[in-house]
Each structure stands twice: as structure tokens, then as C-alpha cells.
Amino acid sequence: MKTKYIGLAAVILIFAVIFIPRIHDRIKNGTVVDDSRSGSVIGTAATDAVEKENVRTSESDKSTLLSNEELEIINLDKEANSLSNESTTLETLQQVPNFSFINQNGETITNNFYKGKVYVVEFFFSTCPSICPIMNTNMLKVEEQFLDNSNFGIASISIDPEYDTVEVLKEYADGYEVSHPNWNFLTGDKQAVLKLSNEGFNLYAAKAENEADGFEHSGLFALIDAEGNVRSRKDKHGNPLIYYNGLEDKGVQMLIEDIKKLL
């Protein structure tokens, strides 16, 4: 019995002396045989494959980072050129109906006054506490761009002509320090004003008892060319915008750009 144990111990010792250093070297050199996969050798080839895969992964990460940077630039470019969503080609729309009103100086102003001029039309009223101050502050920016151009004009038409008399409109214009000779603040027959707004320009305006200021109306500006036609650029789908938002910088900037095209 002892002889058997001695023999087994001798075999183990020989195995340890001969084979363990070899296994250690293979592990160190990456040449271990994987018995679980039909004896295929991972070895140096496998190590190279792993290294190549790491390189590919690294390059992929760089590519992803580059794509993200490019996307960021594209987004910034879109934001910087937000106006480019609309076509800069101006569409010719309907003819402005004939009108006749009185301005802040007591003068009769008709379509003929603006014949041969590019002008902007708005509907407002002097006691409006909400959007009108914004509209006319922005209209001052438009006036400033064309202050010395006699072929430019503005028609600010009151939808509350019963209150907005010549004297009231004169004071209102002076309060805004209006200086362009072709900027008229107009008053006249109430029904004629509302018909021009609602039917002539399709810009809603009406008395509204439930409103704090007593009226409802839009904050839009209409651009008229020298022949008396309403003009507008198109949106990205090819549809005319028709009007310009008088409450936002973007709308005012587009209006200024398009006035320059017509002058």
C-alpha cells in the first residue's frame, strides 16, 4: 500500500517539474490551449484579434464623437439661420381695397397717398394696454430703417375711431416720437375700418366686451408694394405667410428684409 502512494507521489512530482513550467510559459505568452472548444488555439492569433478589435472600437468611438460634433455644428447652424426656413421670394397676393381716412394732422389719406410707395399696414387703437405698445415699438424699428426713404410709408389704422380722434392720434404719434412724414395714424368711420380689416385684409378686429381693453385684434403687419398689392414671402412648404408677426423680432426682421427687396 505504501509502495502505491510512493509511486503516485513520484508521478505527481515529475508532472509538476516537467509540465507546470510549460503551462506557465504558455499562459505568459498567450498560447494556452482551450480544451473546451475542440482544441482550437487562442494563442497569439487571438491576442492579435483582440488588439485589432480594440483598435476598431477606439476608431469607432472617435467616429461617434466626430459625428456628435458634426451634429452639434449642424444644430448651431440651423439656429443661426432660423430665417432660412422661409423662401425669400415674395408672393403677390390680393389688391388692397380703396380706403379713405383722416390722419393725425387732419389730412385725408387714401390709397392714392401710398401709390408708388412700399408701405406697412397695422390695425391698433391708442388705449390698447396689451399688444399695441409692442407692435408700435417694433414699428419704430421698421421706421428707423427707412427714415430717409420717401418711397416708404406706414398706415396705422385705429379700430376704435370713436375714441381715437385726430387730436388723440396726434398725441399718440408724438408720444412715440414718430418722425417719418409718411407714417399716418388714421381714424374714420367705424364700419369702414372694421370692413377694411376683416374683409379687405382678413385681419380679425372687433369690439369685445369680455376683453379688458374692449377689443380683439391681431398683432400682424401687412406689407404692400408700390402697385397696392399685399406681398409676402413663402414658408418652407411653399405657402405664403401672408402677414408678418409684429410682436416678435423674427417677424420684424423678415419684414425689414422684404421691404428692402421692394424698394
XYZ file of C-alpha atoms in Angstrom:
263
model
C 0.000 0.000 0.000
C 2.788 2.388 0.944
C 4.549 1.497 -2.293
C 1.466 2.612 -4.293
C 1.357 6.003 -2.539
C 5.078 6.490 -3.074
C 4.652 5.715 -6.770
C 1.720 8.147 -7.132
C 3.653 10.879 -5.351
C 6.574 10.341 -7.688
C 4.323 10.712 -10.755
C 2.816 13.948 -9.404
C 6.263 15.311 -8.664
C 7.519 14.511 -12.160
C 4.400 16.159 -13.693
C 4.940 19.251 -11.581
C 8.589 19.515 -12.534
C 8.084 18.991 -16.279
C 4.667 20.366 -17.278
C 3.798 23.198 -14.882
C 6.664 25.460 -16.142
C 5.450 24.853 -19.700
C 1.868 25.772 -18.811
C 3.149 28.892 -17.060
C 5.109 29.875 -20.179
C 2.082 29.377 -22.392
C -0.083 31.494 -20.160
C 2.597 34.149 -20.138
C 2.987 34.036 -23.932
C -0.733 33.764 -24.681
C -0.555 30.266 -26.224
C -2.791 28.277 -23.861
C -4.861 25.552 -25.467
C -8.613 25.886 -24.835
C -9.846 22.292 -24.399
C -13.462 23.440 -24.192
C -13.543 24.411 -27.900
C -12.440 21.325 -29.762
C -8.783 22.001 -29.095
C -8.590 25.321 -31.013
C -5.681 27.527 -30.089
C -6.440 31.100 -28.932
C -2.772 31.993 -28.561
C -1.016 34.839 -30.260
C -3.561 34.998 -33.090
C -6.339 35.525 -30.575
C -4.341 38.202 -28.829
C -3.798 39.985 -32.143
C -7.506 39.756 -32.887
C -8.340 41.290 -29.521
C -5.857 44.077 -30.098
C -7.293 44.727 -33.580
C -10.805 44.766 -32.142
C -9.679 47.274 -29.529
C -8.280 49.459 -32.307
C -11.544 49.195 -34.253
C -13.518 50.049 -31.107
C -11.277 53.036 -30.474
C -11.728 54.229 -34.071
C -15.487 53.692 -33.769
C -15.545 55.824 -30.625
C -13.673 58.556 -32.450
C -16.125 58.321 -35.342
C -19.049 58.582 -32.939
C -17.513 61.600 -31.264
C -16.909 63.216 -34.641
C -20.492 62.575 -35.664
C -21.740 64.182 -32.474
C -19.542 67.215 -33.093
C -20.828 67.495 -36.652
C -24.411 67.191 -35.410
C -23.766 69.940 -32.886
C -22.416 72.206 -35.638
C -25.456 71.465 -37.805
C -27.812 72.336 -34.958
C -25.992 75.591 -34.279
C -26.049 76.371 -37.984
C -29.797 75.812 -38.100
C -30.308 78.084 -35.104
C -28.112 80.805 -36.568
C -30.027 80.665 -39.851
C -33.543 80.330 -38.475
C -34.902 82.709 -41.079
C -33.808 80.393 -43.893
C -36.847 78.156 -43.308
C -38.890 80.647 -45.330
C -38.422 81.360 -49.017
C -37.176 84.872 -49.701
C -39.157 85.046 -52.940
C -42.155 87.331 -52.438
C -45.622 86.193 -53.418
C -48.119 88.695 -54.861
C -51.478 88.401 -53.102
C -54.691 90.447 -53.244
C -55.071 94.112 -54.121
C -55.722 96.432 -51.182
C -59.316 97.783 -51.312
C -59.849 101.520 -51.623
C -59.945 103.417 -48.335
C -60.269 106.992 -47.151
C -59.459 108.094 -43.596
C -58.165 111.116 -41.651
C -54.641 111.209 -40.228
C -53.223 112.739 -37.042
C -52.751 116.047 -38.830
C -56.361 116.259 -40.015
C -55.470 115.352 -43.609
C -57.494 112.957 -45.761
C -55.423 109.901 -46.647
C -56.474 107.464 -49.385
C -54.804 104.733 -51.403
C -53.502 107.421 -53.719
C -51.255 108.766 -50.964
C -49.351 105.460 -50.975
C -49.347 104.965 -54.739
C -45.771 104.297 -55.842
C -44.722 103.651 -52.218
C -43.962 100.454 -50.346
C -45.847 100.571 -47.054
C -46.888 98.597 -43.994
C -50.423 98.400 -42.584
C -51.399 97.644 -38.990
C -54.676 97.820 -37.045
C -54.445 99.115 -33.478
C -56.076 101.510 -31.001
C -54.488 104.080 -28.737
C -55.785 102.787 -25.381
C -54.714 99.197 -26.033
C -52.694 98.079 -22.978
C -51.501 94.740 -24.307
C -50.119 94.104 -27.793
C -50.333 97.568 -29.389
C -47.390 99.052 -27.454
C -45.273 96.089 -28.580
C -46.451 96.451 -32.170
C -45.673 100.143 -32.389
C -42.357 99.811 -30.597
C -41.414 97.287 -33.273
C -42.851 99.533 -35.978
C -40.421 102.216 -34.819
C -37.610 99.785 -35.674
C -39.045 99.475 -39.172
C -39.383 103.261 -39.482
C -35.774 103.734 -38.418
C -34.529 101.534 -41.269
C -36.272 103.695 -43.900
C -36.383 107.082 -42.209
C -34.894 108.939 -45.178
C -36.716 106.986 -47.874
C -39.657 108.936 -49.302
C -40.851 105.819 -51.138
C -41.693 104.099 -47.860
C -44.705 104.603 -45.609
C -46.793 103.208 -42.734
C -50.556 103.198 -42.182
C -51.620 102.636 -38.568
C -55.412 102.370 -38.633
C -57.399 102.682 -35.399
C -60.158 100.125 -34.772
C -61.597 102.454 -32.117
C -62.153 105.595 -34.202
C -64.869 106.878 -31.876
C -62.258 107.452 -29.183
C -59.215 107.886 -31.393
C -59.907 111.325 -32.784
C -57.412 113.391 -34.750
C -56.246 115.046 -31.533
C -55.827 111.744 -29.705
C -53.857 110.233 -32.565
C -51.656 113.317 -32.793
C -50.767 112.970 -29.134
C -50.213 109.251 -29.593
C -47.848 109.771 -32.538
C -45.936 112.441 -30.655
C -45.627 110.089 -27.692
C -43.800 107.604 -29.904
C -41.718 110.397 -31.437
C -42.792 109.398 -34.925
C -40.788 111.365 -37.479
C -41.304 109.724 -40.886
C -43.621 112.020 -42.902
C -45.326 109.010 -44.490
C -46.372 107.358 -41.214
C -50.079 108.096 -40.853
C -52.219 107.287 -37.817
C -55.700 107.012 -39.276
C -59.244 107.366 -37.961
C -62.610 107.440 -39.682
C -65.917 105.647 -39.994
C -66.027 102.673 -37.629
C -67.788 100.304 -40.035
C -65.421 101.231 -42.847
C -62.435 100.474 -40.611
C -63.767 97.091 -39.476
C -64.713 96.128 -43.033
C -61.248 97.008 -44.289
C -59.624 94.999 -41.513
C -61.848 91.911 -41.595
C -62.665 91.724 -45.300
C -60.005 93.769 -47.045
C -57.047 92.308 -45.154
C -58.659 89.296 -43.442
C -57.204 90.543 -40.170
C -59.702 89.995 -37.379
C -60.800 93.074 -35.448
C -63.929 93.510 -33.346
C -65.313 95.016 -30.190
C -65.191 92.509 -27.321
C -66.919 93.378 -24.066
C -65.303 90.424 -22.301
C -61.819 91.756 -23.043
C -60.158 94.091 -20.562
C -59.272 96.556 -23.305
C -62.652 96.215 -25.060
C -61.359 94.967 -28.434
C -59.875 91.934 -30.118
C -57.419 92.269 -32.971
C -54.281 90.689 -34.388
C -50.663 91.693 -33.916
C -49.816 91.181 -37.582
C -48.342 93.596 -40.116
C -49.254 93.594 -43.822
C -46.704 94.554 -46.484
C -47.981 96.451 -49.539
C -45.967 97.050 -52.703
C -45.878 100.188 -54.864
C -48.761 98.855 -57.003
C -51.040 98.353 -53.996
C -50.677 94.562 -53.728
C -50.263 92.648 -50.494
C -46.895 90.863 -50.662
C -45.415 88.057 -48.595
C -42.630 85.509 -48.574
C -43.396 81.773 -48.514
C -42.848 79.221 -45.789
C -40.732 76.080 -46.264
C -43.738 74.281 -47.757
C -44.253 76.918 -50.433
C -47.288 78.528 -48.806
C -47.414 82.329 -48.486
C -47.025 83.577 -44.920
C -49.307 86.495 -45.920
C -48.505 88.589 -42.830
C -45.564 89.394 -40.564
C -45.662 88.908 -36.814
C -45.422 92.379 -35.320
C -44.847 91.007 -31.833
C -41.643 89.079 -32.487
C -38.167 90.107 -33.587
C -38.073 87.402 -36.264
C -41.217 88.703 -37.942
C -39.984 92.295 -37.814
C -36.606 91.315 -39.268
C -38.274 89.429 -42.122
C -40.467 92.452 -42.804
C -37.468 94.785 -42.989
C -35.671 92.400 -45.353
C -38.685 92.168 -47.647
C -39.303 95.921 -47.695
C -35.744 96.356 -48.963
C -36.466 93.956 -51.812
C -39.453 96.013 -52.946
C -37.878 99.466 -52.691
